[in-house]
Amino acid sequence: MPILRKMSRFTAFALAVVCLVSSAVSAHPGSGIVVDADGQVYFLDTGSGLWRIDGQGKLTHLPGPRYHWLTLDANNAFAKTEIPTGADADIAKSGSSPTLLLSSDYPIAKGQDGSLYYPSARRGAPRGLQIMRLKPSGETSVLAALPDTAKGPLPHLNGIAAGPENSIYYTENDVIRRIAATGEISKVATIPALVDGPKIPGTDQHPLLRGLAIDPSGVLYVADDGDARVLKITPQGKVTTLLQLQSPWAPTAVALSGSDLYVLEYVHTAQDDRLAWLPRVRKIAADGKSTIVATVDQMPGAR
């Protein structure tokens, strides 16, 4: 297992961002993993914060808050941008070249157009969520108002990712939708629950789609936390299972680096205890070879 070593040169400071809903979002393990141009993997641990796996496989803990989501700001475009403020959520910035943007409560993504995308609550009637577009200049606009679910207005998003042609994808519990650059919304797929799937402690939603990633050809990968699997979905809507885990392990996020897929996995517990949610990172190569590349244990000084 890689050596754990603290880094002191990275700094993180919290900035308030958007307030989405008046009720708190249910606690859950981190759902953030990204890969930079040099192949370095960054992921979030809700027990101890931000970690990096370098090109040699060394795991390093970076100072920063114990948040849930992150996105890569490769050209540091938002280093000096004032992010809209709210009451219940924070965004932190860590490092430079690249800068990492970490979100406390709601998923964020940097689009191909260089803007930052995030969900926000619509005010007044009709209720529900909308996706905001924040340019590095600080200009904010609404990309799209999100449709209701069968149970009413969508209360929160589980994941968001940037796709080809300046599109934005997002996950509900069992649905993946695509927002075109012009704001039109279409359904990509509805995912049925896995029959006789593993019972994941603390999770009663099946499926429970969280983090997702899209390759340049439009092939989509999504972490199904509730049924402990990673799904691959073609532009034609064909769904296949790329990875099936066994309880108590389940995936929460995915990231692409060329033809390699990185999967953030957590051991789940029935208790709301961040220190018990231990993460690991898996690499799935183009040939299908699967390897655990890093594991965070409860080691002295790591939490």
PDB file of C-alpha atoms in Angstrom:
ATOM      1  CA  MET A   1       0.000   0.000   0.000  1.00  0.00           C
ATOM      2  CA  PRO A   2       1.351   3.483  -0.795  1.00  0.00           C
ATOM      3  CA  ILE A   3       2.979   5.468   1.979  1.00  0.00           C
ATOM      4  CA  LEU A   4       0.794   8.160   3.535  1.00  0.00           C
ATOM      5  CA  ARG A   5       2.507  11.542   3.858  1.00  0.00           C
ATOM      6  CA  LYS A   6       1.055  14.916   4.855  1.00  0.00           C
ATOM      7  CA  MET A   7       1.448  17.909   2.528  1.00  0.00           C
ATOM      8  CA  SER A   8       1.636  21.422   3.938  1.00  0.00           C
ATOM      9  CA  ARG A   9       2.073  23.564   0.806  1.00  0.00           C
ATOM     10  CA  PHE A  10      -1.504  23.125  -0.354  1.00  0.00           C
ATOM     11  CA  THR A  11      -4.004  25.533   1.147  1.00  0.00           C
ATOM     12  CA  ALA A  12      -7.784  25.489   1.145  1.00  0.00           C
ATOM     13  CA  PHE A  13     -10.208  28.153   2.119  1.00  0.00           C
ATOM     14  CA  ALA A  14     -13.975  27.927   2.287  1.00  0.00           C
ATOM     15  CA  LEU A  15     -16.258  30.143   0.247  1.00  0.00           C
ATOM     16  CA  ALA A  16     -20.013  30.087   0.641  1.00  0.00           C
ATOM     17  CA  VAL A  17     -21.889  28.968  -2.451  1.00  0.00           C
ATOM     18  CA  VAL A  18     -25.539  28.202  -3.144  1.00  0.00           C
ATOM     19  CA  CYS A  19     -28.349  27.222  -0.787  1.00  0.00           C
ATOM     20  CA  LEU A  20     -30.399  24.556  -2.517  1.00  0.00           C
ATOM     21  CA  VAL A  21     -33.054  23.322  -0.140  1.00  0.00           C
ATOM     22  CA  SER A  22     -34.159  24.200   3.348  1.00  0.00           C
ATOM     23  CA  SER A  23     -33.815  20.635   4.587  1.00  0.00           C
ATOM     24  CA  ALA A  24     -30.430  19.026   5.022  1.00  0.00           C
ATOM     25  CA  VAL A  25     -29.149  16.556   2.467  1.00  0.00           C
ATOM     26  CA  SER A  26     -28.764  13.050   3.851  1.00  0.00           C
ATOM     27  CA  ALA A  27     -25.268  12.176   4.985  1.00  0.00           C
ATOM     28  CA  HIS A  28     -23.305   9.931   2.669  1.00  0.00           C
ATOM     29  CA  PRO A  29     -19.713   9.113   1.703  1.00  0.00           C
ATOM     30  CA  GLY A  30     -17.739  11.365  -0.621  1.00  0.00           C
ATOM     31  CA  SER A  31     -18.592  11.359  -4.319  1.00  0.00           C
ATOM     32  CA  GLY A  32     -15.647  13.262  -5.794  1.00  0.00           C
ATOM     33  CA  ILE A  33     -12.793  11.936  -7.946  1.00  0.00           C
ATOM     34  CA  VAL A  34     -10.894  13.641 -10.812  1.00  0.00           C
ATOM     35  CA  VAL A  35      -7.709  13.028 -12.841  1.00  0.00           C
ATOM     36  CA  ASP A  36      -5.428  15.818 -14.064  1.00  0.00           C
ATOM     37  CA  ALA A  37      -3.445  16.026 -17.316  1.00  0.00           C
ATOM     38  CA  ASP A  38      -0.425  14.361 -15.670  1.00  0.00           C
ATOM     39  CA  GLY A  39      -2.469  11.334 -14.603  1.00  0.00           C
ATOM     40  CA  GLN A  40      -2.609  12.330 -10.933  1.00  0.00           C
ATOM     41  CA  VAL A  41      -5.812  11.217  -9.223  1.00  0.00           C
ATOM     42  CA  TYR A  42      -7.542  13.365  -6.586  1.00  0.00           C
ATOM     43  CA  PHE A  43     -10.410  12.120  -4.459  1.00  0.00           C
ATOM     44  CA  LEU A  44     -12.411  13.163  -1.428  1.00  0.00           C
ATOM     45  CA  ASP A  45     -12.688  11.267   1.843  1.00  0.00           C
ATOM     46  CA  THR A  46     -15.479  12.532   4.084  1.00  0.00           C
ATOM     47  CA  GLY A  47     -13.486  11.279   7.072  1.00  0.00           C
ATOM     48  CA  SER A  48     -10.185  13.039   6.403  1.00  0.00           C
ATOM     49  CA  GLY A  49     -10.520  15.288   3.367  1.00  0.00           C
ATOM     50  CA  LEU A  50      -8.554  15.458   0.119  1.00  0.00           C
ATOM     51  CA  TRP A  51      -6.083  12.863  -1.201  1.00  0.00           C
ATOM     52  CA  ARG A  52      -3.813  12.619  -4.224  1.00  0.00           C
ATOM     53  CA  ILE A  53      -2.380   9.568  -6.001  1.00  0.00           C
ATOM     54  CA  ASP A  54       0.630  10.605  -8.086  1.00  0.00           C
ATOM     55  CA  GLY A  55       1.974   8.960 -11.240  1.00  0.00           C
ATOM     56  CA  GLN A  56       4.075   6.542  -9.203  1.00  0.00           C
ATOM     57  CA  GLY A  57       1.115   5.416  -7.130  1.00  0.00           C
ATOM     58  CA  LYS A  58       2.065   7.299  -3.958  1.00  0.00           C
ATOM     59  CA  LEU A  59      -0.907   8.392  -1.847  1.00  0.00           C
ATOM     60  CA  THR A  60      -0.619  11.816  -0.205  1.00  0.00           C
ATOM     61  CA  HIS A  61      -3.035  13.585   2.111  1.00  0.00           C
ATOM     62  CA  LEU A  62      -3.657  17.241   1.188  1.00  0.00           C
ATOM     63  CA  PRO A  63      -5.012  19.832   3.628  1.00  0.00           C
ATOM     64  CA  GLY A  64      -8.610  20.734   2.994  1.00  0.00           C
ATOM     65  CA  PRO A  65     -12.172  20.309   4.248  1.00  0.00           C
ATOM     66  CA  ARG A  66     -14.026  17.001   4.459  1.00  0.00           C
ATOM     67  CA  TYR A  67     -16.400  17.720   1.586  1.00  0.00           C
ATOM     68  CA  HIS A  68     -18.329  15.489  -0.828  1.00  0.00           C
ATOM     69  CA  TRP A  69     -17.823  16.655  -4.442  1.00  0.00           C
ATOM     70  CA  LEU A  70     -15.012  18.176  -6.476  1.00  0.00           C
ATOM     71  CA  THR A  71     -14.156  19.312  -9.988  1.00  0.00           C
ATOM     72  CA  LEU A  72     -10.888  20.136 -11.710  1.00  0.00           C
ATOM     73  CA  ASP A  73     -10.090  23.743 -12.607  1.00  0.00           C
ATOM     74  CA  ALA A  74      -7.083  22.881 -14.758  1.00  0.00           C
ATOM     75  CA  ASN A  75      -6.262  26.421 -15.903  1.00  0.00           C
ATOM     76  CA  ASN A  76      -7.031  28.078 -12.544  1.00  0.00           C
ATOM     77  CA  ALA A  77      -9.814  30.102 -14.196  1.00  0.00           C
ATOM     78  CA  PHE A  78     -11.765  30.442 -10.942  1.00  0.00           C
ATOM     79  CA  ALA A  79      -8.790  31.239  -8.705  1.00  0.00           C
ATOM     80  CA  LYS A  80      -9.955  34.853  -8.277  1.00  0.00           C
ATOM     81  CA  THR A  81     -13.645  34.477  -9.101  1.00  0.00           C
ATOM     82  CA  GLU A  82     -16.126  35.478  -6.424  1.00  0.00           C
ATOM     83  CA  ILE A  83     -18.561  32.591  -6.124  1.00  0.00           C
ATOM     84  CA  PRO A  84     -22.221  33.394  -5.280  1.00  0.00           C
ATOM     85  CA  THR A  85     -22.914  33.028  -1.587  1.00  0.00           C
ATOM     86  CA  GLY A  86     -25.623  31.131   0.266  1.00  0.00           C
ATOM     87  CA  ALA A  87     -26.334  29.713   3.705  1.00  0.00           C
ATOM     88  CA  ASP A  88     -25.953  25.938   3.577  1.00  0.00           C
ATOM     89  CA  ALA A  89     -23.129  25.045   1.196  1.00  0.00           C
ATOM     90  CA  ASP A  90     -19.450  25.855   0.786  1.00  0.00           C
ATOM     91  CA  ILE A  91     -16.893  25.594  -1.977  1.00  0.00           C
ATOM     92  CA  ALA A  92     -13.203  25.346  -1.126  1.00  0.00           C
ATOM     93  CA  LYS A  93     -10.227  25.895  -3.419  1.00  0.00           C
ATOM     94  CA  SER A  94      -7.111  23.777  -3.070  1.00  0.00           C
ATOM     95  CA  GLY A  95      -3.774  24.062  -4.823  1.00  0.00           C
ATOM     96  CA  SER A  96      -2.939  25.624  -8.179  1.00  0.00           C
ATOM     97  CA  SER A  97      -2.072  24.362 -11.654  1.00  0.00           C
ATOM     98  CA  PRO A  98      -4.463  22.669 -11.337  1.00  0.00           C
ATOM     99  CA  THR A  99      -6.850  24.204  -8.841  1.00  0.00           C
ATOM    100  CA  LEU A 100      -9.365  21.839  -7.271  1.00  0.00           C
ATOM    101  CA  LEU A 101     -12.841  23.105  -6.409  1.00  0.00           C
ATOM    102  CA  LEU A 102     -14.421  21.149  -3.536  1.00  0.00           C
ATOM    103  CA  SER A 103     -18.146  21.350  -2.757  1.00  0.00           C
ATOM    104  CA  SER A 104     -19.608  20.578   0.641  1.00  0.00           C
ATOM    105  CA  ASP A 105     -23.184  19.566  -0.159  1.00  0.00           C
ATOM    106  CA  TYR A 106     -24.016  19.689  -3.854  1.00  0.00           C
ATOM    107  CA  PRO A 107     -22.316  18.386  -7.005  1.00  0.00           C
ATOM    108  CA  ILE A 108     -20.355  20.730  -9.269  1.00  0.00           C
ATOM    109  CA  ALA A 109     -18.739  20.360 -12.693  1.00  0.00           C
ATOM    110  CA  LYS A 110     -16.565  22.486 -14.939  1.00  0.00           C
ATOM    111  CA  GLY A 111     -17.905  22.402 -18.498  1.00  0.00           C
ATOM    112  CA  GLN A 112     -16.047  22.319 -21.781  1.00  0.00           C
ATOM    113  CA  ASP A 113     -16.899  25.995 -22.212  1.00  0.00           C
ATOM    114  CA  GLY A 114     -14.905  26.810 -19.057  1.00  0.00           C
ATOM    115  CA  SER A 115     -17.954  27.622 -16.919  1.00  0.00           C
ATOM    116  CA  LEU A 116     -18.799  26.123 -13.541  1.00  0.00           C
ATOM    117  CA  TYR A 117     -22.162  24.344 -13.314  1.00  0.00           C
ATOM    118  CA  TYR A 118     -24.108  23.606 -10.146  1.00  0.00           C
ATOM    119  CA  PRO A 119     -27.745  23.108  -9.021  1.00  0.00           C
ATOM    120  CA  SER A 120     -29.732  25.778  -7.225  1.00  0.00           C
ATOM    121  CA  ALA A 121     -33.274  25.988  -5.872  1.00  0.00           C
ATOM    122  CA  ARG A 122     -35.874  27.845  -7.917  1.00  0.00           C
ATOM    123  CA  ARG A 123     -37.547  30.602  -5.945  1.00  0.00           C
ATOM    124  CA  GLY A 124     -41.317  30.844  -5.696  1.00  0.00           C
ATOM    125  CA  ALA A 125     -43.537  28.672  -7.910  1.00  0.00           C
ATOM    126  CA  PRO A 126     -42.944  26.292  -9.539  1.00  0.00           C
ATOM    127  CA  ARG A 127     -40.577  24.761  -6.981  1.00  0.00           C
ATOM    128  CA  GLY A 128     -37.649  22.559  -7.880  1.00  0.00           C
ATOM    129  CA  LEU A 129     -34.064  22.854  -9.042  1.00  0.00           C
ATOM    130  CA  GLN A 130     -32.294  24.664 -11.821  1.00  0.00           C
ATOM    131  CA  ILE A 131     -28.769  24.321 -13.152  1.00  0.00           C
ATOM    132  CA  MET A 132     -26.701  27.486 -12.907  1.00  0.00           C
ATOM    133  CA  ARG A 133     -23.830  28.494 -15.181  1.00  0.00           C
ATOM    134  CA  LEU A 134     -21.047  30.581 -13.603  1.00  0.00           C
ATOM    135  CA  LYS A 135     -18.425  32.036 -15.934  1.00  0.00           C
ATOM    136  CA  PRO A 136     -14.895  32.825 -14.694  1.00  0.00           C
ATOM    137  CA  SER A 137     -15.815  36.505 -15.087  1.00  0.00           C
ATOM    138  CA  GLY A 138     -18.401  36.046 -12.332  1.00  0.00           C
ATOM    139  CA  GLU A 139     -21.413  36.293 -14.663  1.00  0.00           C
ATOM    140  CA  THR A 140     -24.165  33.885 -13.589  1.00  0.00           C
ATOM    141  CA  SER A 141     -27.093  32.590 -15.652  1.00  0.00           C
ATOM    142  CA  VAL A 142     -29.621  29.754 -15.607  1.00  0.00           C
ATOM    143  CA  LEU A 143     -28.876  26.896 -18.002  1.00  0.00           C
ATOM    144  CA  ALA A 144     -32.106  24.955 -17.408  1.00  0.00           C
ATOM    145  CA  ALA A 145     -34.955  24.357 -14.974  1.00  0.00           C
ATOM    146  CA  LEU A 146     -35.026  20.652 -14.085  1.00  0.00           C
ATOM    147  CA  PRO A 147     -38.195  18.601 -14.554  1.00  0.00           C
ATOM    148  CA  ASP A 148     -40.069  17.093 -11.617  1.00  0.00           C
ATOM    149  CA  THR A 149     -39.762  13.463 -10.648  1.00  0.00           C
ATOM    150  CA  ALA A 150     -42.755  11.131 -10.259  1.00  0.00           C
ATOM    151  CA  LYS A 151     -42.792  12.160  -6.588  1.00  0.00           C
ATOM    152  CA  GLY A 152     -42.729  15.895  -7.217  1.00  0.00           C
ATOM    153  CA  PRO A 153     -40.046  18.589  -7.520  1.00  0.00           C
ATOM    154  CA  LEU A 154     -36.499  17.265  -7.571  1.00  0.00           C
ATOM    155  CA  PRO A 155     -35.035  18.014  -4.094  1.00  0.00           C
ATOM    156  CA  HIS A 156     -31.343  17.493  -4.894  1.00  0.00           C
ATOM    157  CA  LEU A 157     -28.896  16.012  -7.396  1.00  0.00           C
ATOM    158  CA  ASN A 158     -26.656  13.014  -6.750  1.00  0.00           C
ATOM    159  CA  GLY A 159     -24.089  13.799  -9.444  1.00  0.00           C
ATOM    160  CA  ILE A 160     -23.267  16.155 -12.307  1.00  0.00           C
ATOM    161  CA  ALA A 161     -20.688  15.935 -15.100  1.00  0.00           C
ATOM    162  CA  ALA A 162     -19.654  17.748 -18.277  1.00  0.00           C
ATOM    163  CA  GLY A 163     -20.080  15.980 -21.610  1.00  0.00           C
ATOM    164  CA  PRO A 164     -19.292  16.565 -25.286  1.00  0.00           C
ATOM    165  CA  GLU A 165     -20.656  19.584 -27.168  1.00  0.00           C
ATOM    166  CA  ASN A 166     -20.901  21.631 -23.952  1.00  0.00           C
ATOM    167  CA  SER A 167     -23.571  19.305 -22.582  1.00  0.00           C
ATOM    168  CA  ILE A 168     -24.190  18.669 -18.891  1.00  0.00           C
ATOM    169  CA  TYR A 169     -25.355  15.326 -17.468  1.00  0.00           C
ATOM    170  CA  TYR A 170     -26.880  14.693 -14.063  1.00  0.00           C
ATOM    171  CA  THR A 171     -28.189  11.791 -11.999  1.00  0.00           C
ATOM    172  CA  GLU A 172     -31.349  11.333 -10.020  1.00  0.00           C
ATOM    173  CA  ASN A 173     -31.835   8.125  -8.016  1.00  0.00           C
ATOM    174  CA  ASP A 174     -32.654   5.966 -11.054  1.00  0.00           C
ATOM    175  CA  VAL A 175     -32.517   8.373 -14.017  1.00  0.00           C
ATOM    176  CA  ILE A 176     -29.716  10.004 -16.014  1.00  0.00           C
ATOM    177  CA  ARG A 177     -30.538  13.152 -17.972  1.00  0.00           C
ATOM    178  CA  ARG A 178     -28.642  15.308 -20.460  1.00  0.00           C
ATOM    179  CA  ILE A 179     -28.858  19.084 -20.800  1.00  0.00           C
ATOM    180  CA  ALA A 180     -27.782  20.453 -24.172  1.00  0.00           C
ATOM    181  CA  ALA A 181     -25.793  23.681 -24.394  1.00  0.00           C
ATOM    182  CA  THR A 182     -29.024  25.424 -25.402  1.00  0.00           C
ATOM    183  CA  GLY A 183     -30.823  24.189 -22.262  1.00  0.00           C
ATOM    184  CA  GLU A 184     -32.979  21.397 -23.697  1.00  0.00           C
ATOM    185  CA  ILE A 185     -33.260  18.389 -21.367  1.00  0.00           C
ATOM    186  CA  SER A 186     -33.509  14.776 -22.514  1.00  0.00           C
ATOM    187  CA  LYS A 187     -33.552  11.451 -20.688  1.00  0.00           C
ATOM    188  CA  VAL A 188     -30.512   9.247 -21.313  1.00  0.00           C
ATOM    189  CA  ALA A 189     -31.652   6.182 -19.403  1.00  0.00           C
ATOM    190  CA  THR A 190     -33.824   4.886 -16.591  1.00  0.00           C
ATOM    191  CA  ILE A 191     -31.963   2.233 -14.619  1.00  0.00           C
ATOM    192  CA  PRO A 192     -33.951  -0.622 -13.028  1.00  0.00           C
ATOM    193  CA  ALA A 193     -32.969  -1.956  -9.631  1.00  0.00           C
ATOM    194  CA  LEU A 194     -30.690  -4.973  -9.535  1.00  0.00           C
ATOM    195  CA  VAL A 195     -32.679  -8.102  -8.719  1.00  0.00           C
ATOM    196  CA  ASP A 196     -31.318  -9.788  -5.571  1.00  0.00           C
ATOM    197  CA  GLY A 197     -28.497  -7.248  -5.420  1.00  0.00           C
ATOM    198  CA  PRO A 198     -26.159  -6.797  -2.450  1.00  0.00           C
ATOM    199  CA  LYS A 199     -27.620  -5.080   0.588  1.00  0.00           C
ATOM    200  CA  ILE A 200     -25.517  -1.980   1.227  1.00  0.00           C
ATOM    201  CA  PRO A 201     -25.576  -0.823   4.876  1.00  0.00           C
ATOM    202  CA  GLY A 202     -27.270   2.522   5.362  1.00  0.00           C
ATOM    203  CA  THR A 203     -28.745   2.526   1.844  1.00  0.00           C
ATOM    204  CA  ASP A 204     -32.381   1.734   1.094  1.00  0.00           C
ATOM    205  CA  GLN A 205     -32.582   3.278  -2.405  1.00  0.00           C
ATOM    206  CA  HIS A 206     -32.100   0.915  -5.364  1.00  0.00           C
ATOM    207  CA  PRO A 207     -30.626   1.982  -7.660  1.00  0.00           C
ATOM    208  CA  LEU A 208     -28.885   5.060  -6.234  1.00  0.00           C
ATOM    209  CA  LEU A 209     -26.971   6.709  -9.071  1.00  0.00           C
ATOM    210  CA  ARG A 210     -24.248   9.121  -7.943  1.00  0.00           C
ATOM    211  CA  GLY A 211     -21.080  10.186  -9.766  1.00  0.00           C
ATOM    212  CA  LEU A 212     -20.786   9.905 -13.543  1.00  0.00           C
ATOM    213  CA  ALA A 213     -18.336  10.555 -16.375  1.00  0.00           C
ATOM    214  CA  ILE A 214     -18.688  10.823 -20.168  1.00  0.00           C
ATOM    215  CA  ASP A 215     -16.063  10.094 -22.804  1.00  0.00           C
ATOM    216  CA  PRO A 216     -15.689  12.154 -26.028  1.00  0.00           C
ATOM    217  CA  SER A 217     -17.830   9.681 -28.000  1.00  0.00           C
ATOM    218  CA  GLY A 218     -20.725  10.022 -25.550  1.00  0.00           C
ATOM    219  CA  VAL A 219     -20.260   6.725 -23.716  1.00  0.00           C
ATOM    220  CA  LEU A 220     -21.321   7.261 -20.125  1.00  0.00           C
ATOM    221  CA  TYR A 221     -20.115   5.627 -16.897  1.00  0.00           C
ATOM    222  CA  VAL A 222     -22.072   5.929 -13.666  1.00  0.00           C
ATOM    223  CA  ALA A 223     -21.584   4.746 -10.079  1.00  0.00           C
ATOM    224  CA  ASP A 224     -24.683   2.995  -8.732  1.00  0.00           C
ATOM    225  CA  ASP A 225     -24.115   3.303  -4.992  1.00  0.00           C
ATOM    226  CA  GLY A 226     -27.353   1.548  -4.032  1.00  0.00           C
ATOM    227  CA  ASP A 227     -26.709  -1.631  -6.027  1.00  0.00           C
ATOM    228  CA  ALA A 228     -22.880  -1.579  -5.705  1.00  0.00           C
ATOM    229  CA  ARG A 229     -22.085  -1.514  -9.415  1.00  0.00           C
ATOM    230  CA  VAL A 230     -20.547   0.638 -12.139  1.00  0.00           C
ATOM    231  CA  LEU A 231     -22.617   0.873 -15.308  1.00  0.00           C
ATOM    232  CA  LYS A 232     -21.570   1.649 -18.884  1.00  0.00           C
ATOM    233  CA  ILE A 233     -24.182   3.259 -21.126  1.00  0.00           C
ATOM    234  CA  THR A 234     -23.725   3.770 -24.871  1.00  0.00           C
ATOM    235  CA  PRO A 235     -25.198   6.746 -26.781  1.00  0.00           C
ATOM    236  CA  GLN A 236     -27.782   4.277 -28.106  1.00  0.00           C
ATOM    237  CA  GLY A 237     -28.918   3.534 -24.540  1.00  0.00           C
ATOM    238  CA  LYS A 238     -27.409   0.067 -24.117  1.00  0.00           C
ATOM    239  CA  VAL A 239     -26.633  -0.542 -20.427  1.00  0.00           C
ATOM    240  CA  THR A 240     -24.017  -3.035 -19.255  1.00  0.00           C
ATOM    241  CA  THR A 241     -22.467  -3.722 -15.848  1.00  0.00           C
ATOM    242  CA  LEU A 242     -18.748  -2.945 -15.897  1.00  0.00           C
ATOM    243  CA  LEU A 243     -18.093  -3.705 -12.221  1.00  0.00           C
ATOM    244  CA  GLN A 244     -20.091  -5.442  -9.481  1.00  0.00           C
ATOM    245  CA  LEU A 245     -18.957  -5.038  -5.868  1.00  0.00           C
ATOM    246  CA  GLN A 246     -20.064  -6.937  -2.796  1.00  0.00           C
ATOM    247  CA  SER A 247     -21.449  -5.412   0.395  1.00  0.00           C
ATOM    248  CA  PRO A 248     -20.356  -3.412   2.314  1.00  0.00           C
ATOM    249  CA  TRP A 249     -18.306  -1.902  -0.548  1.00  0.00           C
ATOM    250  CA  ALA A 250     -20.050   0.282  -3.135  1.00  0.00           C
ATOM    251  CA  PRO A 251     -18.924   2.875  -5.733  1.00  0.00           C
ATOM    252  CA  THR A 252     -19.785   6.555  -5.332  1.00  0.00           C
ATOM    253  CA  ALA A 253     -17.930   8.257  -8.217  1.00  0.00           C
ATOM    254  CA  VAL A 254     -15.987   7.644 -11.431  1.00  0.00           C
ATOM    255  CA  ALA A 255     -13.428   9.581 -13.483  1.00  0.00           C
ATOM    256  CA  LEU A 256     -11.907   9.004 -16.922  1.00  0.00           C
ATOM    257  CA  SER A 257      -8.256   9.375 -17.874  1.00  0.00           C
ATOM    258  CA  GLY A 258      -7.874   8.460 -21.523  1.00  0.00           C
ATOM    259  CA  SER A 259      -9.166   4.898 -21.825  1.00  0.00           C
ATOM    260  CA  ASP A 260      -8.748   4.186 -18.087  1.00  0.00           C
ATOM    261  CA  LEU A 261     -11.624   4.472 -15.638  1.00  0.00           C
ATOM    262  CA  TYR A 262     -11.010   5.311 -11.969  1.00  0.00           C
ATOM    263  CA  VAL A 263     -13.655   4.321  -9.433  1.00  0.00           C
ATOM    264  CA  LEU A 264     -14.037   5.777  -5.935  1.00  0.00           C
ATOM    265  CA  GLU A 265     -15.385   3.077  -3.608  1.00  0.00           C
ATOM    266  CA  TYR A 266     -16.402   3.186   0.040  1.00  0.00           C
ATOM    267  CA  VAL A 267     -17.078   0.647   2.741  1.00  0.00           C
ATOM    268  CA  HIS A 268     -20.563   1.596   3.932  1.00  0.00           C
ATOM    269  CA  THR A 269     -21.953   1.420   7.444  1.00  0.00           C
ATOM    270  CA  ALA A 270     -25.453   1.823   8.834  1.00  0.00           C
ATOM    271  CA  GLN A 271     -24.247   4.570  11.183  1.00  0.00           C
ATOM    272  CA  ASP A 272     -23.742   8.210  10.233  1.00  0.00           C
ATOM    273  CA  ASP A 273     -20.032   8.015  11.060  1.00  0.00           C
ATOM    274  CA  ARG A 274     -17.643   9.686   8.618  1.00  0.00           C
ATOM    275  CA  LEU A 275     -14.642   7.991  10.225  1.00  0.00           C
ATOM    276  CA  ALA A 276     -16.091   4.567   9.432  1.00  0.00           C
ATOM    277  CA  TRP A 277     -16.574   5.328   5.721  1.00  0.00           C
ATOM    278  CA  LEU A 278     -13.202   4.154   4.433  1.00  0.00           C
ATOM    279  CA  PRO A 279     -12.434   4.810   0.744  1.00  0.00           C
ATOM    280  CA  ARG A 280     -10.323   3.102  -1.861  1.00  0.00           C
ATOM    281  CA  VAL A 281      -9.646   3.819  -5.545  1.00  0.00           C
ATOM    282  CA  ARG A 282      -9.826   1.256  -8.326  1.00  0.00           C
ATOM    283  CA  LYS A 283      -8.434   1.513 -11.851  1.00  0.00           C
ATOM    284  CA  ILE A 284     -10.172  -0.329 -14.687  1.00  0.00           C
ATOM    285  CA  ALA A 285      -7.987  -0.395 -17.795  1.00  0.00           C
ATOM    286  CA  ALA A 286      -9.229  -0.515 -21.382  1.00  0.00           C
ATOM    287  CA  ASP A 287      -8.550  -4.270 -21.482  1.00  0.00           C
ATOM    288  CA  GLY A 288     -10.813  -4.767 -18.448  1.00  0.00           C
ATOM    289  CA  LYS A 289      -8.014  -5.351 -15.929  1.00  0.00           C
ATOM    290  CA  SER A 290      -9.127  -4.113 -12.507  1.00  0.00           C
ATOM    291  CA  THR A 291      -6.632  -2.991  -9.855  1.00  0.00           C
ATOM    292  CA  ILE A 292      -6.963  -1.329  -6.445  1.00  0.00           C
ATOM    293  CA  VAL A 293      -4.449   1.523  -6.630  1.00  0.00           C
ATOM    294  CA  ALA A 294      -4.932   3.107  -3.188  1.00  0.00           C
ATOM    295  CA  THR A 295      -6.740   2.469   0.093  1.00  0.00           C
ATOM    296  CA  VAL A 296      -7.240   4.850   3.015  1.00  0.00           C
ATOM    297  CA  ASP A 297      -7.068   3.063   6.368  1.00  0.00           C
ATOM    298  CA  GLN A 298      -7.672   4.331   9.884  1.00  0.00           C
ATOM    299  CA  MET A 299      -4.008   5.081  10.487  1.00  0.00           C
ATOM    300  CA  PRO A 300      -2.622   7.364  13.219  1.00  0.00           C
ATOM    301  CA  GLY A 301      -2.513  10.944  11.983  1.00  0.00           C
ATOM    302  CA  ALA A 302      -4.624  10.230   8.902  1.00  0.00           C
ATOM    303  CA  ARG A 303      -7.898  11.321  10.553  1.00  0.00           C
TER     304      ARG A 303
END
